[in-house]
Coordinates of C-alpha atoms and ligand atoms in Angstrom, one line a residue:
M1 CA -61.8 -229.8 0.7
S2 CA -64.1 -232.1 2.8
A3 CA -62.5 -233.5 5.9
M4 CA -63.0 -237.1 7.1
L5 CA -65.7 -237.8 9.5
P6 CA -64.5 -238.5 13.0
E7 CA -66.2 -241.2 15.1
A8 CA -67.1 -238.9 17.9
A9 CA -66.9 -235.3 19.1
E10 CA -67.6 -233.6 22.4
Y11 CA -69.9 -231.1 20.5
I12 CA -71.5 -231.7 17.1
V13 CA -72.9 -228.6 15.4
V14 CA -75.4 -229.5 12.8
G15 CA -75.3 -226.9 10.1
G16 CA -72.3 -224.6 9.4
G17 CA -74.6 -221.7 8.7
T18 CA -75.0 -218.2 10.1
A19 CA -75.6 -219.1 13.7
G20 CA -73.9 -222.6 13.7
N21 CA -70.5 -221.2 12.8
V22 CA -70.7 -218.8 15.7
V23 CA -71.4 -221.6 18.1
A24 CA -68.7 -223.8 16.6
A25 CA -66.1 -221.0 16.7
R26 CA -66.8 -220.0 20.3
L27 CA -66.7 -223.6 21.5
A28 CA -63.5 -224.3 19.6
E29 CA -61.8 -221.1 20.8
A30 CA -62.5 -222.3 24.3
G31 CA -60.7 -225.5 23.6
K32 CA -63.7 -227.8 23.2
D33 CA -63.6 -230.6 20.7
V34 CA -66.1 -229.6 18.0
L35 CA -67.3 -231.1 14.8
V36 CA -69.3 -229.1 12.3
L37 CA -71.5 -231.1 9.9
E38 CA -72.7 -229.0 6.9
A39 CA -75.0 -230.5 4.3
G40 CA -73.5 -228.4 1.5
P41 CA -69.8 -227.9 0.6
D42 CA -67.1 -226.4 2.7
F43 CA -65.3 -224.1 0.3
G44 CA -62.5 -223.4 2.8
A45 CA -61.1 -220.2 4.1
Q46 CA -61.7 -216.8 2.5
G47 CA -59.4 -216.5 -0.5
S48 CA -59.8 -220.1 -1.5
P49 CA -60.6 -220.3 -5.2
A50 CA -63.5 -222.8 -4.5
W51 CA -65.8 -220.0 -3.3
P52 CA -68.4 -219.3 -6.0
A53 CA -68.5 -215.8 -7.4
D54 CA -72.1 -215.2 -6.7
I55 CA -71.6 -216.0 -3.0
L56 CA -68.7 -213.5 -2.8
D57 CA -70.4 -210.7 -4.8
A58 CA -72.0 -208.3 -2.3
T59 CA -73.7 -206.2 -5.0
R60 CA -76.6 -208.7 -5.4
L61 CA -78.1 -211.7 -3.7
G62 CA -76.4 -215.1 -3.8
R63 CA -78.2 -217.9 -5.7
S64 CA -76.0 -221.0 -6.2
H65 CA -76.1 -223.8 -3.7
D66 CA -79.8 -223.3 -2.8
W67 CA -81.8 -225.9 -0.9
G68 CA -84.5 -225.4 -3.6
Y69 CA -87.4 -224.9 -1.2
D70 CA -90.6 -223.2 -2.2
S71 CA -94.3 -222.9 -1.4
G72 CA -95.3 -225.9 -3.5
D73 CA -99.0 -225.8 -4.1
T74 CA -99.9 -223.8 -0.9
Y75 CA -100.3 -220.5 -2.9
P76 CA -101.6 -219.6 -6.4
W77 CA -98.1 -219.1 -7.6
T78 CA -94.8 -220.5 -6.4
V79 CA -92.9 -218.5 -3.8
G80 CA -89.2 -219.3 -3.6
F81 CA -87.9 -219.8 0.0
E82 CA -84.2 -219.5 -0.8
R83 CA -81.7 -220.9 1.8
A84 CA -78.0 -221.5 1.1
R85 CA -76.8 -225.1 1.4
A86 CA -73.1 -224.4 1.9
I87 CA -70.7 -223.4 4.7
G88 CA -71.8 -219.9 5.7
G89 CA -75.5 -220.8 5.3
S90 CA -77.8 -218.0 4.4
S91 CA -75.1 -215.5 5.2
D92 CA -73.8 -216.6 1.8
F93 CA -76.9 -215.3 0.0
N94 CA -78.2 -212.4 1.9
G95 CA -78.4 -208.7 1.1
C96 CA -75.8 -207.8 3.8
T97 CA -78.2 -205.4 5.5
Q98 CA -77.6 -205.7 9.2
T99 CA -80.5 -204.5 11.4
W100 CA -81.2 -205.2 15.1
G101 CA -84.8 -204.4 15.6
H102 CA -86.3 -202.6 18.6
R103 CA -85.7 -202.9 22.3
R104 CA -89.3 -204.1 22.8
D105 CA -88.7 -207.2 20.6
Y106 CA -86.2 -208.7 23.0
D107 CA -87.7 -207.3 26.2
A108 CA -91.0 -209.0 25.3
W109 CA -89.1 -212.4 25.2
S110 CA -87.7 -211.7 28.6
E111 CA -91.1 -210.5 30.0
S112 CA -92.6 -213.8 28.8
G113 CA -90.3 -215.6 31.3
L114 CA -87.2 -216.2 29.1
T115 CA -84.6 -215.1 31.5
G116 CA -81.4 -213.7 29.9
W117 CA -83.0 -212.6 26.6
A118 CA -83.8 -208.9 27.3
A119 CA -82.4 -206.3 25.0
D120 CA -79.8 -205.2 27.5
D121 CA -78.7 -208.8 27.9
L122 CA -78.2 -209.1 24.2
L123 CA -76.8 -205.7 23.4
P124 CA -73.2 -206.7 24.0
L125 CA -73.7 -209.7 21.6
F126 CA -75.1 -207.5 18.9
E127 CA -72.0 -205.2 19.3
E128 CA -69.6 -208.2 19.2
G129 CA -71.4 -209.8 16.2
T130 CA -71.2 -206.4 14.4
R131 CA -67.5 -206.3 15.0
R132 CA -66.9 -209.9 14.0
M133 CA -68.9 -209.7 10.8
R134 CA -66.9 -206.6 9.8
V135 CA -70.0 -204.4 9.6
R136 CA -69.5 -200.9 8.3
R137 CA -72.0 -198.1 7.7
Y138 CA -72.5 -196.5 4.4
V139 CA -72.4 -192.8 4.3
A140 CA -75.0 -190.9 2.2
D141 CA -72.4 -190.0 -0.4
E142 CA -71.9 -193.7 -1.3
L143 CA -75.6 -194.3 -2.1
T144 CA -76.5 -194.9 -5.7
P145 CA -78.9 -192.3 -7.2
W146 CA -81.9 -194.7 -6.8
Q147 CA -81.1 -195.2 -3.2
H148 CA -80.3 -191.6 -2.6
A149 CA -83.5 -190.4 -4.1
W150 CA -85.6 -192.3 -1.6
Y151 CA -83.4 -191.4 1.3
D152 CA -83.6 -187.7 0.4
A153 CA -87.4 -187.8 0.0
A154 CA -88.2 -189.9 3.2
P155 CA -88.7 -186.9 5.5
A156 CA -91.7 -185.9 3.3
V157 CA -93.7 -188.8 4.8
G158 CA -92.4 -188.5 8.4
M159 CA -89.3 -190.6 8.2
P160 CA -86.4 -188.4 9.3
R161 CA -82.9 -189.1 7.9
V162 CA -81.1 -190.9 10.7
A163 CA -77.5 -192.1 11.1
T164 CA -78.4 -195.8 11.5
L165 CA -81.4 -198.1 11.8
N166 CA -79.8 -199.8 14.8
D167 CA -80.7 -197.6 17.6
L168 CA -82.9 -199.9 19.7
D169 CA -84.9 -197.1 21.1
E170 CA -85.7 -195.2 17.9
A171 CA -89.0 -195.4 15.9
A172 CA -89.2 -193.9 12.4
G173 CA -86.2 -193.1 10.3
F174 CA -84.4 -193.7 7.0
A175 CA -80.7 -194.4 6.9
P176 CA -77.8 -195.7 4.8
E177 CA -77.4 -199.3 5.8
D178 CA -75.0 -201.0 8.1
V179 CA -73.5 -203.8 5.9
N180 CA -71.1 -206.7 6.3
I181 CA -69.2 -206.0 3.1
Q182 CA -65.5 -205.6 2.8
D183 CA -63.8 -204.8 -0.5
G184 CA -67.0 -205.7 -2.3
V185 CA -67.1 -209.1 -0.8
R186 CA -70.1 -210.4 1.3
V187 CA -68.5 -211.3 4.7
N188 CA -70.3 -214.5 5.6
S189 CA -70.2 -216.1 9.0
A190 CA -67.6 -218.7 7.9
F191 CA -65.2 -216.0 7.0
A192 CA -66.0 -214.0 10.2
Y193 CA -66.1 -216.8 12.7
L194 CA -64.6 -220.1 11.3
D195 CA -61.5 -218.7 9.6
P196 CA -59.8 -217.7 12.8
V197 CA -60.2 -221.2 14.2
R198 CA -60.0 -223.4 11.1
E199 CA -56.5 -224.6 11.9
L200 CA -57.2 -225.6 15.5
P201 CA -56.7 -229.3 16.0
N202 CA -59.9 -229.5 18.2
L203 CA -62.2 -228.3 15.3
A204 CA -63.3 -230.4 12.4
I205 CA -65.5 -229.1 9.6
V206 CA -67.0 -231.7 7.3
G207 CA -69.0 -230.6 4.2
E208 CA -71.4 -232.6 2.1
A209 CA -72.6 -234.1 5.4
L210 CA -76.3 -234.2 5.7
V211 CA -77.6 -235.0 9.2
D212 CA -80.5 -237.3 8.9
R213 CA -81.4 -237.5 12.6
V214 CA -80.2 -237.3 16.2
I215 CA -79.8 -240.5 18.2
V216 CA -81.5 -240.3 21.5
A217 CA -81.0 -243.0 24.2
D218 CA -82.7 -242.9 27.6
G219 CA -83.7 -239.3 27.1
R220 CA -80.3 -238.1 26.1
A221 CA -78.8 -237.2 22.7
T222 CA -75.8 -239.5 22.1
G223 CA -74.9 -238.6 18.5
V224 CA -76.2 -238.2 14.9
V225 CA -76.8 -240.3 11.8
V226 CA -75.2 -238.5 8.9
Q227 CA -75.3 -239.1 5.1
H228 CA -71.8 -238.7 3.9
R229 CA -70.2 -239.9 0.6
G230 CA -73.1 -242.2 -0.1
E231 CA -73.1 -243.8 3.3
S232 CA -75.2 -243.5 6.4
V233 CA -72.7 -243.1 9.3
T234 CA -73.2 -242.7 13.1
V235 CA -71.1 -240.1 14.9
H236 CA -71.2 -240.0 18.7
A237 CA -71.4 -236.7 20.6
G238 CA -71.6 -235.4 24.1
T239 CA -73.8 -232.5 23.0
V240 CA -75.6 -232.0 19.7
V241 CA -76.4 -228.4 18.7
L242 CA -78.9 -228.1 15.9
A243 CA -78.3 -225.0 13.7
G244 CA -80.0 -226.0 10.5
G245 CA -82.1 -222.8 10.3
A246 CA -85.9 -222.3 10.6
Y247 CA -86.8 -224.7 7.8
N248 CA -84.3 -227.5 8.6
S249 CA -83.8 -227.6 12.4
P250 CA -87.4 -228.8 12.9
T251 CA -87.1 -231.4 10.1
V252 CA -84.0 -232.9 11.9
L253 CA -86.0 -233.0 15.1
L254 CA -89.0 -234.6 13.4
R255 CA -86.9 -237.3 11.8
S256 CA -85.4 -237.9 15.2
G257 CA -88.8 -238.7 16.6
V258 CA -89.0 -235.4 18.5
G259 CA -92.3 -233.7 17.5
P260 CA -96.0 -234.2 17.4
Y261 CA -96.9 -237.8 17.7
A262 CA -99.8 -237.6 15.2
Q263 CA -97.4 -236.4 12.4
L264 CA -94.6 -238.9 13.1
A265 CA -96.7 -242.1 13.3
P266 CA -98.0 -242.0 9.7
L267 CA -94.4 -241.6 8.5
G268 CA -93.2 -244.6 10.5
I269 CA -90.9 -242.5 12.7
P270 CA -90.8 -243.9 16.2
L271 CA -91.7 -241.3 18.9
V272 CA -88.9 -240.2 21.1
Q273 CA -90.4 -237.1 22.7
H274 CA -93.9 -235.8 22.0
L275 CA -93.4 -232.0 21.4
P276 CA -96.4 -230.6 19.5
G277 CA -94.6 -227.3 18.8
V278 CA -91.9 -228.7 16.5
G279 CA -92.4 -227.1 13.0
E280 CA -95.2 -224.9 14.2
N281 CA -95.1 -221.1 14.8
L282 CA -93.4 -220.6 11.4
H283 CA -93.5 -216.9 10.5
D284 CA -91.8 -214.4 8.3
Q285 CA -92.5 -210.9 7.4
P286 CA -94.9 -210.6 4.4
F287 CA -93.4 -208.5 1.6
L288 CA -94.5 -206.4 -1.3
L289 CA -92.1 -205.4 -4.1
M290 CA -93.4 -202.3 -5.9
S291 CA -91.9 -201.3 -9.3
F292 CA -91.8 -198.1 -11.2
E293 CA -91.2 -197.2 -14.8
G294 CA -88.2 -194.9 -13.9
S295 CA -87.1 -192.0 -15.9
D296 CA -84.4 -190.9 -18.4
A297 CA -82.9 -188.8 -15.7
M298 CA -82.7 -191.7 -13.2
S299 CA -81.4 -194.1 -15.9
A300 CA -78.6 -191.7 -16.8
R301 CA -77.6 -191.2 -13.2
M302 CA -77.6 -195.0 -12.5
D303 CA -75.6 -195.7 -15.7
A304 CA -73.0 -193.2 -14.5
A305 CA -73.0 -194.9 -11.0
R306 CA -72.5 -198.3 -12.6
S307 CA -69.7 -197.2 -14.8
A308 CA -68.0 -195.7 -11.8
G309 CA -67.9 -199.3 -10.4
W310 CA -69.9 -199.8 -7.2
A311 CA -73.7 -200.0 -7.5
P312 CA -75.2 -202.6 -5.2
D313 CA -78.9 -203.5 -5.3
E314 CA -79.5 -202.6 -1.7
Q315 CA -78.0 -199.7 0.4
A316 CA -80.5 -197.7 2.3
M317 CA -83.6 -198.6 4.4
G318 CA -86.5 -196.9 6.1
K319 CA -88.7 -197.8 9.1
A320 CA -92.0 -196.4 10.2
A321 CA -95.2 -197.3 12.0
S322 CA -98.4 -198.6 10.3
S323 CA -101.8 -197.7 11.7
V324 CA -101.8 -200.8 13.9
E325 CA -98.5 -200.0 15.7
T326 CA -98.4 -197.9 18.8
E327 CA -95.0 -198.7 20.4
A328 CA -92.3 -198.1 17.7
F329 CA -92.3 -199.2 14.1
D330 CA -93.6 -202.2 12.2
L331 CA -92.7 -201.4 8.5
H332 CA -89.5 -201.6 6.5
F333 CA -88.9 -199.8 3.2
L334 CA -86.1 -201.1 1.0
P335 CA -85.2 -199.4 -2.3
Y336 CA -84.0 -202.1 -4.6
S337 CA -82.2 -201.4 -7.9
P338 CA -81.1 -204.5 -9.7
T339 CA -78.0 -203.5 -11.6
H340 CA -77.5 -206.7 -13.4
R341 CA -80.7 -207.1 -15.4
G342 CA -79.8 -204.8 -18.3
D343 CA -82.8 -203.6 -20.3
L344 CA -85.1 -205.5 -18.0
T345 CA -84.3 -203.3 -15.1
R346 CA -87.3 -202.3 -13.1
W347 CA -87.1 -199.5 -10.6
S348 CA -88.2 -201.1 -7.3
I349 CA -88.7 -200.6 -3.7
G350 CA -90.1 -203.1 -1.2
T351 CA -92.1 -202.8 1.9
S352 CA -92.5 -205.4 4.6
A353 CA -94.8 -205.9 7.6
L354 CA -92.3 -206.6 10.4
L355 CA -94.6 -208.0 13.2
P356 CA -96.8 -210.6 11.4
R357 CA -99.6 -212.2 13.4
S358 CA -100.1 -215.1 10.9
R359 CA -98.5 -218.4 11.7
G360 CA -97.7 -221.4 9.5
H361 CA -95.7 -224.6 9.7
V362 CA -93.0 -226.8 8.4
R363 CA -93.8 -230.5 8.1
L364 CA -92.1 -233.6 6.8
R365 CA -93.4 -235.3 3.6
S366 CA -91.4 -238.4 4.3
A367 CA -88.6 -239.7 6.6
D368 CA -86.1 -239.3 3.7
P369 CA -83.6 -236.5 4.7
E370 CA -83.4 -235.3 1.1
A371 CA -87.2 -234.9 0.7
K372 CA -88.3 -231.3 0.6
P373 CA -90.5 -230.5 3.6
V374 CA -94.0 -228.8 3.3
I375 CA -93.4 -225.2 4.1
D376 CA -96.6 -223.3 4.5
H377 CA -96.2 -219.8 5.8
R378 CA -100.0 -219.1 5.8
F379 CA -99.1 -215.5 5.0
L380 CA -101.9 -212.9 5.7
T381 CA -104.2 -215.5 7.4
D382 CA -104.5 -213.9 10.8
P383 CA -108.3 -213.6 11.5
E384 CA -108.2 -209.9 12.3
G385 CA -106.5 -209.1 9.0
I386 CA -103.8 -207.1 10.8
D387 CA -101.0 -208.4 8.5
V388 CA -102.7 -207.2 5.3
R389 CA -103.5 -203.9 6.9
M390 CA -99.9 -203.3 7.9
L391 CA -98.7 -204.2 4.4
M392 CA -101.3 -202.0 2.7
D393 CA -100.2 -199.1 5.0
G394 CA -96.7 -199.7 3.9
A395 CA -97.7 -199.6 0.2
E396 CA -99.6 -196.4 0.7
I397 CA -96.7 -194.7 2.5
L398 CA -94.5 -195.7 -0.5
R399 CA -97.1 -194.3 -3.0
E400 CA -97.2 -191.1 -1.1
L401 CA -93.4 -190.9 -1.1
A402 CA -93.2 -191.8 -4.8
A403 CA -95.7 -188.9 -5.5
S404 CA -93.7 -186.4 -3.6
P405 CA -92.4 -183.5 -5.8
A406 CA -88.8 -184.5 -5.4
L407 CA -89.3 -188.2 -6.3
A408 CA -92.2 -188.2 -8.8
P409 CA -90.2 -187.0 -11.9
L410 CA -87.5 -189.6 -11.1
V411 CA -89.5 -192.7 -10.3
G412 CA -92.2 -192.3 -13.0
T413 CA -95.4 -194.4 -13.2
E414 CA -96.1 -197.3 -10.9
L415 CA -96.0 -200.6 -12.8
H416 CA -96.5 -203.1 -10.1
P417 CA -98.9 -203.7 -8.4
G418 CA -100.1 -200.8 -10.6
P419 CA -103.0 -198.4 -11.0
D420 CA -105.6 -201.2 -10.9
T421 CA -104.8 -201.7 -7.2
F422 CA -105.1 -198.1 -6.1
G423 CA -108.3 -198.8 -4.1
R424 CA -107.8 -200.4 -0.7
E425 CA -110.0 -203.4 -1.5
E426 CA -108.2 -204.0 -4.8
L427 CA -104.8 -203.7 -3.0
A428 CA -105.9 -206.2 -0.4
A429 CA -107.1 -208.6 -3.1
H430 CA -103.7 -208.2 -4.9
L431 CA -101.8 -209.0 -1.7
Y432 CA -103.9 -212.0 -0.8
A433 CA -103.4 -213.4 -4.3
N434 CA -99.6 -212.6 -4.4
P435 CA -98.1 -213.5 -1.1
D436 CA -94.3 -212.9 -0.8
N437 CA -91.7 -213.4 1.8
Y438 CA -88.8 -211.2 3.2
W439 CA -86.5 -214.3 3.6
H440 CA -86.7 -214.2 7.4
P441 CA -88.3 -217.4 8.6
V442 CA -88.2 -218.0 12.3
G443 CA -90.0 -219.6 15.2
T444 CA -90.3 -223.3 14.3
C445 CA -88.4 -224.6 17.4
R446 CA -89.7 -221.9 19.6
M447 CA -88.2 -221.0 22.9
G448 CA -90.7 -220.9 25.7
V449 CA -91.5 -221.4 29.4
A450 CA -92.8 -224.6 30.8
A451 CA -96.5 -223.5 30.5
D452 CA -96.1 -222.8 26.8
P453 CA -97.7 -225.7 25.0
L454 CA -95.8 -225.1 21.8
A455 CA -92.4 -224.5 23.4
V456 CA -89.6 -226.7 21.9
V457 CA -86.6 -225.4 23.8
D458 CA -86.3 -223.6 27.1
A459 CA -84.5 -220.4 27.8
R460 CA -81.2 -222.2 27.6
A461 CA -82.0 -223.5 24.1
Q462 CA -82.3 -227.0 25.5
V463 CA -84.8 -229.3 23.7
L464 CA -87.5 -230.1 26.2
G465 CA -87.3 -233.7 27.4
V466 CA -84.0 -234.5 25.6
E467 CA -80.8 -233.9 27.5
G468 CA -77.7 -232.8 25.5
L469 CA -79.7 -231.5 22.6
R470 CA -79.7 -227.7 21.9
V471 CA -81.0 -225.5 19.0
A472 CA -79.2 -222.4 18.1
D473 CA -80.5 -220.5 15.1
C474 CA -83.5 -218.4 13.9
S475 CA -85.9 -221.3 14.7
I476 CA -85.8 -220.6 18.4
M477 CA -87.0 -217.1 18.2
P478 CA -90.5 -217.2 19.8
T479 CA -91.5 -214.1 17.8
I480 CA -89.6 -212.3 15.0
P481 CA -87.8 -209.1 15.9
R482 CA -88.7 -206.1 13.8
A483 CA -85.4 -206.6 12.0
T484 CA -83.8 -208.4 9.1
T485 CA -82.7 -211.6 10.8
A486 CA -79.0 -212.1 9.9
M487 CA -77.5 -210.2 12.9
P488 CA -80.2 -211.7 15.3
A489 CA -79.1 -215.1 14.0
I490 CA -75.5 -214.3 14.9
V491 CA -76.8 -213.2 18.3
M492 CA -78.6 -216.6 18.8
G493 CA -75.3 -218.3 18.1
E494 CA -73.4 -216.1 20.5
K495 CA -75.9 -216.5 23.3
V496 CA -76.2 -220.3 23.0
A497 CA -72.4 -220.7 22.9
A498 CA -72.0 -218.5 25.9
M499 CA -74.6 -220.6 27.8
L500 CA -72.9 -223.8 26.8
L501 CA -69.5 -222.6 27.9
E502 CA -70.9 -221.3 31.2
E503 CA -72.5 -224.7 31.9
A504 CA -69.3 -226.5 30.9
S505 CA -67.2 -224.5 33.4
A506 CA -69.8 -224.7 36.3
Ligands
FAD1 C1 -81.8 -214.3 -0.3 C2 -81.8 -213.9 1.1 C3 -81.6 -212.6 1.4 C4 -81.5 -212.2 2.8 N1 -81.2 -210.9 3.1 C5 -80.9 -210.5 4.3 C6 -80.4 -209.2 4.6 O1 -80.1 -208.4 3.8 N2 -80.2 -208.9 5.9 C7 -80.5 -209.8 7.0 O2 -80.4 -209.4 8.1 N3 -81.0 -211.0 6.7 C8 -81.2 -211.4 5.4 N4 -81.6 -212.7 5.1 C9 -81.9 -213.6 6.2 C10 -80.7 -214.1 7.0 O3 -79.6 -214.4 6.1 C11 -81.1 -215.4 7.7 O4 -82.2 -215.1 8.6 C12 -80.0 -216.0 8.5 O5 -78.8 -216.2 7.7 C13 -80.4 -217.4 9.0 O6 -79.4 -217.9 9.8 P1 -79.6 -219.4 10.5 O7 -78.3 -219.7 11.2 O8 -80.9 -219.5 11.2 O9 -79.7 -220.4 9.2 P2 -78.8 -220.6 8.0 O10 -77.8 -219.5 7.9 O11 -79.6 -220.9 6.8 O12 -77.9 -221.9 8.3 C14 -78.4 -223.2 8.3 C15 -77.3 -224.1 7.9 O13 -77.6 -225.4 8.2 C16 -77.3 -226.3 7.1 N5 -78.1 -227.5 7.3 C17 -79.5 -227.5 7.3 N6 -80.0 -228.7 7.5 C18 -78.9 -229.5 7.7 C19 -78.7 -230.9 7.9 N7 -79.8 -231.7 8.0 N8 -77.5 -231.4 8.0 C20 -76.4 -230.6 7.9 N9 -76.5 -229.2 7.6 C21 -77.7 -228.7 7.5 C22 -77.6 -225.4 5.9 O14 -77.0 -225.9 4.7 C23 -77.0 -224.1 6.4 O15 -75.7 -224.0 6.1 C24 -81.7 -213.1 3.8 C25 -81.9 -214.5 3.5 C26 -81.9 -214.9 2.2 C27 -82.0 -216.3 1.9

């Protein structure tokens, strides 16, 4: 399936993931000569038998072809930081929930001086991404009994049932999800964006091609060094677009000598451009998965739903404000009903603090492109303790909901974190000891204005001090939107592609 490596391309897109495929498709559609280099396999177009079943199956998260990243020894227990290493990127793995966040998220970027990134600038791109990713909206009748029970009860704690979570002006609400699922298949960004252009002669997609570094000469990117079929090969480029995701775009920059001098020197990497922000500002939304014993009534209803055929793990979601939020909302609630764990089924619902203040980092352990980086999220370390407060508020809202007359007989006793954590101090201690992530890392090549000491790219996604080098993925988000990040990633791709095409035609 893997094509031959060409010697040169007008545009090289590093990473055929969620955002990278959008950039590649838009440039190819416009007639540009594009090469996609993807570290994992390219399984071909939708319908090819090479696609693994777990990546196609939209009822649960994908697992195969993972980069294998985790928290290492930065926490008391190992937290997995799953990322797909295959064409489609993390859109191969995700829960297919498509949320956009709130208007304030993007307006805040624009107000910080990032021209062109306000909510109204991005809205048409969200709409287009939604169309291309074949997003549909569940109706309440399609929800499994577990999902329906929480959706029905939500108004009891101030979350009205709403049509969608994707009204950029709305605060609290609980809704059936908008999902990129078609005929039970997870519609990844390769199906949605690459398939229509796969046959174009000006697009090449090469799988199993791990980009080691970008070559920079006289302040300009001229190509990449890529590991392919056991060899280290140079491919020349007019423009290089990094789309390796929030963990990997910074590592490519660091191996290229673009980053903080003090980190590069001990690894023997020659400095090309001192940019202290590369790999910094890592943040994700801390998460707590709560589990309940369930009930015979719920088991019987779910068994019936499973035998009827369609019972995905995720289908409905709520949003509400914690005690620290005054503008809109900063909590998500996500009923989760694993259908594939047989007798081990736990009845779960997660909550996440969407606007974390804590910041961590991604750093290289060595200059070897296959070496796993240090990924330290530093969850719940903000000095004011706001993140833990948000998450505790989320847990308490869920407990109140679980205790409501309609839900209590169905969900049963709380098993995790359990009765030992009913006091606020005990709950905080539990959260500090058991950090978890919501799979939405962002911010490690952050977009910023000239005065921002940690800016890595400018508002045109151009790497500061290196001509011809862009970043287009979740890593450029200066702050995380109060959303799951799949559709925002698509929008990053759409926006950067539009800017590249605009510049090319100027
Ligand atoms: C398990 C899981 C569940 C999730 N659930 C949801 C959900 O339900 N809803 C939601 O909105 N979001 C969800 N997300 C998050 C969402 O999928 C991601 O935020 C988004 O896909 C990230 O897009 P990206 O383009 O930044 O990176 P990715 O999609 O990860 O793309 C990066 C690509 O670059 C490739 N790459 C990296 N380094 C190199 C290199 N050196 N050389 C060549 N190629 C390279 C990778 O292999 C990958 O294909 C989930 C994520 C995971 C992992």
